[in-house]
């Protein structure tokens, strides 16, 4: 596959599934589960092997599980020297940003795991305090979705754009009533609406209490003074240690995830000719092929992908 510069990308919540750790259980990197368990107080091996789908829908456990699989996949890829080109940058979708920061050398694995646990708890508590939901609008241009969302908000509905994932795929977040009104208006902009099975209005102002809680944990967590560039969700700009991840991580909870623009940063200014997705599923690969069809993308969702 040549020596093209590589960007590593990491998926977020929603990619979890039952027994997603099973493919990795017999690899040397499975030992990471013990390290993450010690840092978080959760039995990560049990989560990855035996947790029911219902249990994995719990926000904090879903996030910890996805993060853990991503870190195992990354560790095993490094151990096998599977990257046949220089890794020049990282990015992660929402929760995946913490795996990206770990792979880039910004956080140690225990520190990042503790942050993921704190983030998941904070988001779960915020969602319990204020009911919210999310949905995807497919096939409509972002500008049309934004106009629809603004019109619903002007009429008193709480709803915001939460994720700009790819051309023709935008996620909205807010109160159930506000999201329902966007769903009702979807056909007027040529969109199909799909409701997401999530526990709250993530990446919206409803997460302000979680952001306040997470800010304290981020402030107390040391970062490396320099690390590989990580493209931030909130502004799609690369940061290599000069920028402050306390502010970026705090803002991320209440701001849209600019994934489409982040991929364009990876493949444009950062020069990534190949993107490698590390973690459960192949969600990001599908989005990347819509954003940058000329860029090679590989999904590492099991050890066989490293052969």
Coordinates of C-alpha atoms in Angstrom, one line a residue:
X1 CA 0.0 0.0 0.0
X2 CA 3.0 2.3 -0.2
X3 CA 4.4 4.8 2.2
X4 CA 1.6 7.4 2.1
X5 CA 1.1 9.4 5.4
X6 CA -1.5 7.8 7.6
X7 CA -4.2 9.4 9.7
X8 CA -5.8 7.3 12.5
X9 CA -9.5 7.8 13.2
X10 CA -11.5 6.4 16.1
X11 CA -15.3 5.9 16.3
X12 CA -17.7 7.1 19.0
X13 CA -20.7 6.0 21.0
X14 CA -23.3 4.1 19.0
X15 CA -20.8 1.7 17.5
X16 CA -20.9 -0.6 20.5
X17 CA -22.3 -4.1 20.2
X18 CA -22.5 -7.2 22.3
X19 CA -19.3 -9.3 22.6
X20 CA -17.3 -6.7 20.6
X21 CA -14.2 -7.6 22.5
X22 CA -14.3 -11.3 21.6
X23 CA -12.2 -11.0 18.4
X24 CA -9.4 -9.4 20.5
X25 CA -9.5 -11.7 23.6
X26 CA -6.6 -13.9 22.5
X27 CA -4.3 -11.1 21.4
X28 CA -1.4 -9.9 23.6
X29 CA -3.0 -6.4 23.7
X30 CA -6.1 -7.8 25.5
X31 CA -4.1 -7.1 28.7
X32 CA -5.1 -3.4 28.3
X33 CA -8.5 -4.3 29.7
X34 CA -7.0 -4.8 33.1
X35 CA -5.2 -1.4 33.0
X36 CA -8.4 0.4 32.0
X37 CA -10.4 -1.5 34.6
X38 CA -7.9 -0.4 37.3
X39 CA -8.2 3.3 36.2
X40 CA -12.0 3.3 36.0
X41 CA -13.3 0.8 38.6
X42 CA -15.3 -1.1 35.9
X43 CA -14.8 -4.7 34.8
X44 CA -13.9 -3.9 31.2
X45 CA -13.2 -7.4 30.1
X46 CA -16.7 -8.4 31.3
X47 CA -18.2 -5.4 29.5
X48 CA -16.5 -6.3 26.2
X49 CA -17.4 -10.0 26.4
X50 CA -20.6 -10.5 28.3
X51 CA -22.6 -7.2 28.6
X52 CA -26.1 -7.3 27.2
X53 CA -27.2 -4.9 24.4
X54 CA -29.4 -3.2 27.0
X55 CA -26.5 -2.7 29.4
X56 CA -24.4 -1.3 26.6
X57 CA -27.0 1.3 25.9
X58 CA -26.1 3.0 29.2
X59 CA -24.1 6.1 28.2
X60 CA -21.1 5.7 30.5
X61 CA -20.7 2.0 29.8
X62 CA -21.1 2.4 26.0
X63 CA -18.4 5.0 25.9
X64 CA -16.0 3.1 28.1
X65 CA -16.5 0.0 26.0
X66 CA -15.9 1.7 22.6
X67 CA -12.9 3.5 23.9
X68 CA -11.4 0.2 25.2
X69 CA -11.8 -1.7 22.0
X70 CA -10.3 1.2 20.1
X71 CA -7.3 1.2 22.4
X72 CA -6.8 -2.6 22.1
X73 CA -7.0 -2.3 18.3
X74 CA -4.4 0.5 18.3
X75 CA -2.1 -1.3 20.6
X76 CA -2.2 -4.5 18.6
X77 CA -1.6 -2.6 15.3
X78 CA 1.4 -0.9 16.9
X79 CA 2.7 -4.2 18.3
X80 CA 2.4 -5.9 14.9
X81 CA 4.0 -2.9 13.1
X82 CA 0.9 -2.9 10.9
X83 CA 1.1 0.7 9.8
X84 CA 3.2 0.6 6.6
X85 CA 3.6 4.4 6.5
X86 CA 4.2 7.3 8.8
X87 CA 1.3 8.1 11.2
X88 CA 1.1 11.9 11.0
X89 CA -2.3 12.8 12.7
X90 CA -5.3 11.5 14.6
X91 CA -9.0 12.3 15.0
X92 CA -11.9 10.8 16.7
X93 CA -15.7 11.2 16.5
X94 CA -17.0 12.6 19.7
X95 CA -16.0 10.0 22.3
X96 CA -13.4 8.8 19.8
X97 CA -11.4 12.0 20.4
X98 CA -10.1 10.5 23.6
X99 CA -8.8 7.5 21.8
X100 CA -7.2 9.8 19.3
X101 CA -5.5 11.8 22.0
X102 CA -4.2 8.7 23.6
X103 CA -2.9 7.3 20.3
X104 CA -1.3 10.7 19.6
X105 CA 0.6 10.7 22.9
X106 CA -1.4 13.6 24.5
X107 CA -2.7 11.4 27.4
X108 CA -1.5 8.3 29.0
X109 CA -3.9 5.3 28.7
X110 CA -5.0 5.4 32.4
X111 CA -5.5 9.1 32.3
X112 CA -7.6 9.0 29.2
X113 CA -9.6 6.0 30.5
X114 CA -10.4 7.9 33.7
X115 CA -11.5 10.9 31.6
X116 CA -13.8 8.7 29.5
X117 CA -15.4 7.3 32.6
X118 CA -15.9 10.8 34.1
X119 CA -17.3 12.1 30.8
X120 CA -19.7 9.2 30.5
X121 CA -21.0 9.6 34.0
X122 CA -21.4 13.4 33.5
X123 CA -23.3 13.0 30.3
X124 CA -25.6 10.3 31.8
X125 CA -26.4 12.6 34.8
X126 CA -27.1 15.6 32.6
X127 CA -29.4 13.5 30.4
X128 CA -31.2 12.2 33.5
X129 CA -31.8 15.8 34.6
X130 CA -33.2 17.0 31.3
X131 CA -34.9 14.7 28.8
X132 CA -33.5 14.8 25.3
X133 CA -33.0 12.8 22.1
X134 CA -31.3 12.9 18.7
X135 CA -32.1 12.1 15.1
X136 CA -30.4 11.9 11.7
X137 CA -31.5 13.8 8.6
X138 CA -30.3 12.0 5.5
X139 CA -30.0 13.3 1.9
X140 CA -30.6 17.0 2.6
X141 CA -27.8 19.7 2.3
X142 CA -26.5 21.0 5.6
X143 CA -27.8 24.5 4.8
X144 CA -31.3 23.2 4.5
X145 CA -31.1 21.3 7.7
X146 CA -29.7 24.4 9.5
X147 CA -32.6 26.5 8.2
X148 CA -35.2 24.0 9.3
X149 CA -33.6 23.7 12.8
X150 CA -33.5 27.5 13.2
X151 CA -37.1 27.8 12.1
X152 CA -38.2 25.2 14.8
X153 CA -36.1 27.0 17.4
X154 CA -37.7 30.4 16.5
X155 CA -41.1 28.7 17.1
X156 CA -40.0 27.7 20.6
X157 CA -38.6 24.2 20.0
X158 CA -35.3 23.3 21.6
X159 CA -33.2 21.6 18.9
X160 CA -29.7 22.2 17.5
X161 CA -27.4 20.7 14.9
X162 CA -25.2 18.2 16.8
X163 CA -23.1 16.4 14.2
X164 CA -22.1 17.3 10.6
X165 CA -21.0 13.8 9.6
X166 CA -20.8 13.8 5.8
X167 CA -22.5 15.3 2.8
X168 CA -26.2 14.5 3.3
X169 CA -25.9 13.3 6.8
X170 CA -26.6 15.7 9.7
X171 CA -27.6 14.8 13.3
X172 CA -29.9 17.1 15.3
X173 CA -30.2 17.1 19.1
X174 CA -32.6 18.6 21.6
X175 CA -35.9 18.2 23.4
X176 CA -38.1 15.3 22.2
X177 CA -40.7 17.8 21.1
X178 CA -38.2 19.9 19.2
X179 CA -36.6 16.9 17.5
X180 CA -40.1 15.7 16.6
X181 CA -40.9 19.0 14.9
X182 CA -37.7 18.7 12.8
X183 CA -38.8 15.1 11.9
X184 CA -42.1 16.5 10.8
X185 CA -40.4 19.0 8.5
X186 CA -37.8 16.6 7.1
X187 CA -39.8 15.9 3.9
X188 CA -40.1 19.6 3.2
X189 CA -36.3 19.7 2.6
X190 CA -36.1 16.3 0.8
X191 CA -34.7 14.5 3.8
X192 CA -35.4 11.2 5.5
X193 CA -35.4 11.3 9.3
X194 CA -34.1 8.5 11.4
X195 CA -34.5 8.6 15.2
X196 CA -31.4 7.6 17.2
X197 CA -31.6 5.3 20.2
X198 CA -29.6 7.5 22.6
X199 CA -29.9 8.5 26.2
X200 CA -29.9 12.3 25.9
X201 CA -29.5 15.4 23.8
X202 CA -25.7 15.1 23.3
X203 CA -23.6 17.9 21.7
X204 CA -26.3 20.5 22.6
X205 CA -26.8 23.1 25.3
X206 CA -28.6 20.4 27.3
X207 CA -25.1 19.0 28.1
X208 CA -23.9 22.2 29.9
X209 CA -24.0 20.6 33.3
X210 CA -21.9 17.7 32.0
X211 CA -19.4 20.2 30.4
X212 CA -19.0 21.9 33.8
X213 CA -18.3 18.7 35.5
X214 CA -15.9 17.4 32.8
X215 CA -14.0 20.7 32.8
X216 CA -12.7 20.0 36.4
X217 CA -11.5 16.5 35.4
X218 CA -9.8 17.8 32.3
X219 CA -8.1 20.6 34.2
X220 CA -6.7 18.1 36.6
X221 CA -5.3 15.7 33.9
X222 CA -1.8 16.3 32.6
X223 CA -1.2 16.4 28.8
X224 CA 2.1 15.9 27.0
X225 CA 3.6 19.3 26.0
X226 CA 3.9 18.0 22.4
X227 CA 2.1 15.2 20.6
X228 CA 1.0 14.2 17.1
X229 CA -1.6 16.6 15.7
X230 CA -5.2 15.8 16.7
X231 CA -8.0 17.4 14.8
X232 CA -10.5 18.7 17.2
X233 CA -14.3 18.1 16.8
X234 CA -15.3 21.6 17.7
X235 CA -13.4 23.5 15.0
X236 CA -11.8 20.9 12.8
X237 CA -8.4 22.3 13.4
X238 CA -5.3 20.3 14.3
X239 CA -3.7 20.8 17.8
X240 CA -0.3 19.3 18.7
X241 CA 0.1 20.3 22.3
X242 CA 0.0 24.1 22.0
X243 CA -3.8 24.3 22.3
X244 CA -5.6 23.5 25.5
X245 CA -7.6 20.3 25.5
X246 CA -9.4 21.4 28.7
X247 CA -11.2 24.0 26.7
X248 CA -11.6 21.9 23.6
X249 CA -12.9 18.9 25.5
X250 CA -15.3 21.0 27.5
X251 CA -16.7 22.8 24.5
X252 CA -17.1 19.5 22.6
X253 CA -20.0 18.4 24.9
X254 CA -22.2 21.3 23.9
X255 CA -20.9 22.0 20.3
X256 CA -21.5 20.2 17.0
X257 CA -19.1 17.5 15.9
X258 CA -17.6 18.8 12.7
X259 CA -16.6 15.4 11.3
X260 CA -16.9 16.2 7.6
X261 CA -14.6 19.2 8.0
X262 CA -12.2 17.2 10.2
X263 CA -11.8 14.6 7.5
X264 CA -11.1 17.3 5.0
X265 CA -8.4 18.7 7.4
X266 CA -6.8 15.2 7.7
X267 CA -6.7 14.6 3.9
X268 CA -5.9 18.2 3.0
X269 CA -3.6 20.3 5.1
X270 CA -2.3 17.3 7.1
X271 CA -1.6 15.3 3.9
X272 CA -3.1 11.9 5.0
X273 CA -3.3 9.7 1.9
X274 CA -4.8 6.9 3.9
X275 CA -7.1 6.8 6.9
X276 CA -7.2 3.8 9.3
X277 CA -10.3 3.4 11.5
X278 CA -9.6 1.6 14.8
X279 CA -12.4 0.3 16.9
X280 CA -15.7 -1.5 16.6
X281 CA -17.6 -1.4 13.3
X282 CA -17.0 0.5 10.1
X283 CA -19.1 3.6 10.6
X284 CA -16.4 6.1 10.0
X285 CA -15.1 4.4 6.9
X286 CA -18.6 4.8 5.4
X287 CA -18.6 8.5 6.2
X288 CA -15.1 9.0 4.9
X289 CA -15.9 7.4 1.6
X290 CA -18.6 10.0 1.1
X291 CA -16.4 12.9 2.2
X292 CA -13.2 12.0 0.4
X293 CA -13.8 9.2 -2.1
X294 CA -10.3 9.3 -3.5
X295 CA -8.6 8.6 -0.1
X296 CA -8.0 5.0 0.9
X297 CA -9.7 4.0 4.2
X298 CA -9.2 0.8 6.1
X299 CA -11.2 -0.4 9.1
X300 CA -9.5 -2.4 11.8
X301 CA -12.4 -4.0 13.7
X302 CA -10.7 -7.3 14.5
X303 CA -7.2 -8.9 14.4
X304 CA -7.8 -10.4 11.0
X305 CA -7.8 -6.9 9.5
X306 CA -4.1 -6.6 10.6
X307 CA -3.0 -9.7 8.7

